[in-house]
Amino acid sequence: MDAMAGLLEGPRARGAFMIRACFDPPWSVRVEDRAPLTVMLMVRGDAWIVPDTGERVRLTAGDLAIARGPAPYTCADDPATPPQALILPNGRCVHPDGRSLNGTMDLGVRAWGDRLDGSTTVLIGTYSMDGEISRRLLDALPPLLTLTADVWRCPLTPLFMAEIARDEPGQEVVLDRMLDLLVIAALRAWFSRPEAEAPAWYRALADPVVGRALCLVQDDPAHPWTVASLAAKAGVSRAGLARRFTALVGEPPMTYLTGWRLALAADRLRATDDTLDAIARQVGYGSAFALSSAFKRVYGLSPQEHRTRAA
């Protein structure tokens, strides 16, 4: 498993909000749901995305945008169109004056807006929660990134359009996995762009020495790694690996390993009922006490407090 795959393997969409938004101009929707990540794929027509801070962008058919929360933004046919609906946390939808809109704009299975054959159709996928591992990716993204159709080809669009209209057993899981694929493909395309500021660990994957060490850490975090053992696997001296790793990744190998192990632990505390002792063994700590001490030192709260807050 390479480091990119490792970072994307842990947190996955679980019951993500997936919908087709279908509109005729004029239309405008204000989004204040505080979702950590929202993907918008234009299927038909065009739309403007207007963040509260930063530049607005226009999407046309085939373009994709990823909005990194919790900052609010507005989607509209024109930046001047006043909002007609406000999207709030937990799926609440209200009129700008506060009146509930839940149910009034439903168009059938996972469809919402004016009419199904409206001149504008946007596929929207929203992650309801983020994990500590994905945070390493999210922190590397701009608040709003876009990929235009001329630099980004998405073979998933027809599949999404076919699947999202179905109402069958297990459909939610299918859509979750499709959303994950879409995000991974989009991030790979984005990080390859010259204007993207890829995180240091991502750029370091191209290095034959440091990339090897990163893969080892990602693939087997429970192994009792030392700088010396990583260096031996990478075919360099201990000092050489430490110097090169720190220069490319921005932190020493053992600091990175600790951060990765604790991020894994944070996600497993959130997503599983495993005991703290079991999680400690899974991520490379000798005991629950050792994991708890490291976790509290870095995150400022105990593993149990983290689990309780996540629940």
Coordinates of N, CA, C and O in Angstrom, one line a residue, residues 55-153:
E55 N -12.3 33.8 -4.1 CA -12.9 34.1 -5.4 C -14.0 33.1 -5.7 O -14.0 32.0 -5.4
R56 N -15.0 33.6 -6.4 CA -16.1 32.8 -6.9 C -15.7 32.1 -8.1 O -14.8 32.6 -8.9
V57 N -16.3 31.0 -8.4 CA -16.0 30.2 -9.6 C -17.3 29.8 -10.3 O -18.3 29.6 -9.7
R58 N -17.1 29.6 -11.6 CA -18.3 29.2 -12.5 C -18.0 27.8 -12.9 O -16.9 27.4 -13.4
L59 N -19.0 26.9 -12.8 CA -18.9 25.5 -13.2 C -19.8 25.3 -14.4 O -20.9 25.8 -14.5
T60 N -19.3 24.6 -15.4 CA -20.1 24.1 -16.6 C -20.1 22.6 -16.6 O -19.4 21.9 -15.8
A61 N -20.9 22.1 -17.5 CA -21.1 20.6 -17.6 C -19.7 19.9 -17.6 O -18.8 20.2 -18.4
G62 N -19.5 18.9 -16.8 CA -18.3 18.1 -16.7 C -17.3 18.6 -15.7 O -16.4 17.9 -15.3
D63 N -17.5 19.8 -15.2 CA -16.6 20.4 -14.1 C -17.0 19.8 -12.8 O -18.1 19.4 -12.5
L64 N -16.0 19.9 -11.9 CA -16.1 19.4 -10.5 C -15.6 20.4 -9.6 O -14.6 21.0 -9.8
A65 N -16.2 20.5 -8.4 CA -15.7 21.4 -7.3 C -15.8 20.6 -6.0 O -16.6 19.8 -5.8
I66 N -14.8 20.9 -5.2 CA -14.8 20.3 -3.8 C -14.7 21.5 -2.9 O -13.8 22.3 -2.9
A67 N -15.7 21.6 -2.0 CA -15.7 22.6 -1.0 C -15.3 22.0 0.4 O -15.8 21.0 0.8
R68 N -14.3 22.6 1.0 CA -13.8 22.1 2.3 C -14.4 22.9 3.4 O -14.3 24.2 3.5
G69 N -15.2 22.3 4.2 CA -15.9 22.9 5.3 C -15.0 23.3 6.5 O -13.8 23.0 6.4
P70 N -15.5 24.0 7.5 CA -17.0 24.3 7.6 C -17.4 25.6 7.1 O -18.5 26.0 7.4
A71 N -16.6 26.3 6.3 CA -16.9 27.6 5.8 C -18.2 27.5 4.9 O -18.3 26.6 4.1
P72 N -19.1 28.5 5.0 CA -20.3 28.5 4.2 C -20.0 29.0 2.8 O -19.0 29.7 2.6
Y73 N -21.0 28.8 1.9 CA -20.9 29.3 0.5 C -22.3 29.3 -0.1 O -23.2 28.7 0.5
T74 N -22.4 29.9 -1.3 CA -23.6 29.9 -2.0 C -23.5 29.3 -3.4 O -22.5 29.6 -4.0
C75 N -24.4 28.5 -3.8 CA -24.5 28.0 -5.2 C -25.7 28.7 -5.8 O -26.8 28.7 -5.3
A76 N -25.5 29.2 -7.1 CA -26.5 29.9 -7.7 C -26.3 29.9 -9.2 O -25.3 29.6 -9.8
D77 N -27.4 30.3 -10.0 CA -27.3 30.4 -11.4 C -26.6 31.7 -11.7 O -25.9 31.8 -12.8
D78 N -26.6 32.7 -10.8 CA -25.9 33.9 -11.0 C -25.5 34.5 -9.6 O -26.3 34.3 -8.6
P79 N -24.3 35.0 -9.4 CA -23.9 35.5 -8.1 C -24.9 36.5 -7.5 O -25.0 36.7 -6.3
A80 N -25.6 37.2 -8.4 CA -26.6 38.2 -7.9 C -27.9 37.7 -7.4 O -28.7 38.4 -6.8
T81 N -28.2 36.4 -7.7 CA -29.5 35.9 -7.3 C -29.5 35.7 -5.8 O -28.7 35.0 -5.3
P82 N -30.5 36.2 -5.1 CA -30.6 36.0 -3.7 C -31.0 34.6 -3.3 O -31.7 33.9 -4.0
P83 N -30.5 34.1 -2.2 CA -30.8 32.7 -1.8 C -32.3 32.5 -1.6 O -33.0 33.3 -1.0
Q84 N -32.7 31.3 -2.1 CA -34.1 30.9 -1.9 C -34.2 29.8 -0.9 O -35.3 29.5 -0.5
A85 N -33.1 29.2 -0.5 CA -33.1 28.1 0.5 C -31.8 28.1 1.2 O -30.7 28.6 0.7
L86 N -31.9 27.7 2.5 CA -30.7 27.6 3.4 C -30.5 26.2 3.9 O -31.4 25.6 4.4
I87 N -29.3 25.6 3.6 CA -29.0 24.2 4.0 C -28.3 24.3 5.3 O -27.2 24.9 5.4
L88 N -28.8 23.7 6.4 CA -28.2 23.7 7.7 C -27.7 22.3 8.1 O -28.0 21.3 7.4
P89 N -27.0 22.2 9.2 CA -26.6 20.8 9.7 C -27.7 19.9 9.9 O -28.9 20.3 10.1
N90 N -27.4 18.6 9.8 CA -28.3 17.5 10.0 C -29.5 17.5 9.0 O -30.6 17.0 9.3
G91 N -29.2 17.9 7.8 CA -30.1 17.8 6.7 C -31.3 18.8 6.7 O -32.2 18.7 6.0
R92 N -31.2 19.8 7.6 CA -32.3 20.8 7.7 C -32.2 21.7 6.5 O -31.2 22.2 6.1
C93 N -33.4 22.0 6.0 CA -33.5 23.0 4.8 C -34.6 24.0 5.2 O -35.8 23.6 5.5
V94 N -34.3 25.3 5.2 CA -35.2 26.3 5.5 C -35.2 27.4 4.5 O -34.3 27.6 3.7
H95 N -36.3 28.2 4.5 CA -36.4 29.4 3.7 C -35.5 30.4 4.4 O -35.3 30.4 5.6
P96 N -35.0 31.4 3.7 CA -34.2 32.4 4.3 C -34.8 33.1 5.5 O -34.1 33.6 6.4
D97 N -36.2 33.1 5.6 CA -36.9 33.7 6.7 C -37.1 32.7 7.9 O -37.7 33.1 8.9
G98 N -36.6 31.5 7.7 CA -36.6 30.5 8.8 C -37.7 29.4 8.6 O -37.7 28.4 9.3
R99 N -38.6 29.6 7.7 CA -39.7 28.6 7.5 C -39.1 27.3 6.9 O -38.2 27.4 6.1
S100 N -39.6 26.2 7.4 CA -39.0 24.9 7.0 C -39.4 24.7 5.5 O -40.5 24.9 5.0
L101 N -38.4 24.1 4.8 CA -38.5 23.7 3.4 C -38.4 22.2 3.2 O -38.5 21.7 2.1
N102 N -38.2 21.5 4.3 CA -38.0 20.1 4.3 C -39.2 19.4 3.6 O -40.3 19.6 4.1
G103 N -39.0 18.7 2.5 CA -40.1 18.0 1.9 C -40.7 18.7 0.7 O -41.3 18.1 -0.2
T104 N -40.6 20.1 0.8 CA -41.4 20.8 -0.2 C -40.7 20.9 -1.6 O -41.4 21.2 -2.6
M105 N -39.4 20.6 -1.6 CA -38.7 20.6 -2.9 C -38.3 19.2 -3.4 O -37.5 19.1 -4.3
D106 N -38.7 18.2 -2.7 CA -38.4 16.8 -3.0 C -38.9 16.4 -4.4 O -40.1 16.7 -4.7
L107 N -38.1 15.8 -5.2 CA -38.5 15.4 -6.6 C -38.5 13.9 -6.8 O -38.5 13.4 -7.9
G108 N -38.4 13.1 -5.7 CA -38.3 11.7 -5.8 C -37.1 11.2 -5.1 O -36.5 11.8 -4.2
V109 N -36.6 10.0 -5.5 CA -35.5 9.4 -4.9 C -34.2 10.2 -5.0 O -33.8 10.4 -6.2
R110 N -33.7 10.7 -3.9 CA -32.4 11.5 -3.9 C -32.4 12.6 -5.0 O -31.4 12.8 -5.6
A111 N -33.5 13.3 -5.2 CA -33.6 14.4 -6.1 C -34.3 15.5 -5.4 O -35.3 15.4 -4.6
W112 N -33.9 16.7 -5.7 CA -34.3 17.9 -5.0 C -34.2 19.1 -5.9 O -33.3 19.2 -6.7
G113 N -35.2 20.0 -5.8 CA -35.1 21.3 -6.6 C -36.4 21.6 -7.2 O -37.5 21.5 -6.6
D114 N -36.4 22.1 -8.5 CA -37.6 22.6 -9.2 C -38.3 21.5 -10.0 O -39.5 21.3 -9.8
R115 N -37.5 20.8 -10.9 CA -38.1 19.7 -11.7 C -37.0 18.9 -12.1 O -35.8 19.3 -12.4
L116 N -37.2 17.6 -12.3 CA -36.2 16.6 -12.7 C -35.5 16.9 -14.0 O -34.3 16.7 -14.2
D117 N -36.2 17.5 -14.9 CA -35.6 17.9 -16.2 C -35.2 19.3 -16.3 O -35.2 19.9 -17.4
G118 N -34.9 19.9 -15.1 CA -34.5 21.3 -15.1 C -33.2 21.5 -16.0 O -32.5 20.6 -16.3
S119 N -33.0 22.8 -16.3 CA -31.9 23.1 -17.2 C -30.5 22.9 -16.5 O -29.5 22.9 -17.2
T120 N -30.5 22.9 -15.2 CA -29.3 22.7 -14.4 C -29.4 21.4 -13.5 O -30.4 21.3 -12.8
T121 N -28.4 20.5 -13.6 CA -28.4 19.3 -12.8 C -27.0 19.2 -12.2 O -26.0 19.2 -12.9
V122 N -27.0 19.1 -10.8 CA -25.7 19.0 -10.1 C -25.8 17.7 -9.2 O -26.7 17.6 -8.5
L123 N -24.8 16.9 -9.3 CA -24.7 15.8 -8.4 C -23.9 16.2 -7.2 O -22.8 16.8 -7.3
I124 N -24.4 16.0 -6.0 CA -23.8 16.6 -4.8 C -23.6 15.4 -3.8 O -24.5 14.6 -3.5
G125 N -22.4 15.3 -3.3 CA -22.1 14.3 -2.3 C -21.4 15.0 -1.1 O -20.4 15.7 -1.3
T126 N -21.9 14.8 0.1 CA -21.4 15.5 1.3 C -21.0 14.5 2.4 O -21.8 13.6 2.7
Y127 N -19.8 14.6 2.8 CA -19.3 13.8 3.9 C -19.8 14.4 5.2 O -19.7 15.6 5.5
S128 N -20.5 13.6 6.1 CA -21.0 14.1 7.3 C -20.0 14.3 8.4 O -20.2 15.0 9.4
M129 N -18.9 13.6 8.4 CA -17.9 13.7 9.4 C -16.5 13.4 8.8 O -16.4 12.8 7.8
D130 N -15.5 14.0 9.5 CA -14.1 13.8 9.0 C -13.4 13.0 10.1 O -13.7 12.9 11.2
G131 N -12.3 12.4 9.6 CA -11.5 11.6 10.6 C -10.1 12.2 10.6 O -9.7 13.1 9.8
E132 N -9.3 11.8 11.6 CA -8.0 12.4 11.8 C -7.1 12.1 10.6 O -6.2 12.9 10.3
I133 N -7.3 11.0 10.0 CA -6.4 10.7 8.8 C -6.7 11.5 7.7 O -5.9 12.1 7.0
S134 N -8.0 11.7 7.4 CA -8.4 12.5 6.2 C -8.1 13.9 6.5 O -7.9 14.7 5.5
R135 N -7.9 14.4 7.7 CA -7.6 15.7 8.0 C -6.2 16.1 7.4 O -6.0 17.2 7.0
R136 N -5.3 15.1 7.3 CA -4.0 15.4 6.7 C -4.2 15.8 5.2 O -3.4 16.5 4.7
L137 N -5.2 15.2 4.6 CA -5.5 15.6 3.2 C -6.3 16.9 3.2 O -6.0 17.8 2.4
L138 N -7.3 17.0 4.0 CA -8.1 18.2 4.0 C -7.3 19.5 4.2 O -7.5 20.5 3.6
D139 N -6.4 19.4 5.1 CA -5.6 20.6 5.4 C -4.7 21.0 4.3 O -4.2 22.1 4.2
A140 N -4.5 20.1 3.3 CA -3.7 20.4 2.1 C -4.5 21.0 1.0 O -3.9 21.5 0.0
L141 N -5.8 21.0 1.2 CA -6.7 21.5 0.1 C -7.1 23.0 0.3 O -7.2 23.4 1.5
P142 N -7.3 23.7 -0.8 CA -7.8 25.1 -0.6 C -9.3 25.0 -0.2 O -9.9 23.9 -0.3
P143 N -9.9 26.1 0.3 CA -11.3 26.0 0.7 C -12.2 25.6 -0.4 O -13.2 25.0 -0.2
L144 N -11.8 26.0 -1.6 CA -12.6 25.6 -2.8 C -11.7 25.3 -4.0 O -10.9 26.1 -4.4
L145 N -11.7 24.0 -4.4 CA -10.9 23.7 -5.6 C -11.9 23.2 -6.7 O -12.9 22.7 -6.5
T146 N -11.4 23.5 -7.9 CA -12.2 23.1 -9.1 C -11.3 22.4 -10.1 O -10.1 22.7 -10.3
L147 N -12.0 21.5 -10.8 CA -11.3 20.8 -11.9 C -12.3 20.9 -13.1 O -13.4 20.5 -13.1
T148 N -11.8 21.5 -14.2 CA -12.6 21.8 -15.4 C -12.6 20.5 -16.3 O -11.7 19.7 -16.2
A149 N -13.6 20.4 -17.1 CA -13.8 19.2 -17.9 C -12.6 19.0 -18.9 O -12.3 17.9 -19.3
D150 N -11.9 20.1 -19.3 CA -10.8 19.9 -20.2 C -9.6 19.3 -19.6 O -8.7 18.8 -20.3
V151 N -9.5 19.3 -18.2 CA -8.3 18.7 -17.6 C -8.7 17.5 -16.7 O -7.9 16.9 -16.1
W152 N -10.0 17.2 -16.7 CA -10.5 16.2 -15.8 C -11.6 15.4 -16.5 O -12.6 16.0 -16.9
R153 N -11.4 14.1 -16.6 CA -12.4 13.3 -17.2 C -13.0 12.4 -16.1 O -12.2 11.7 -15.4

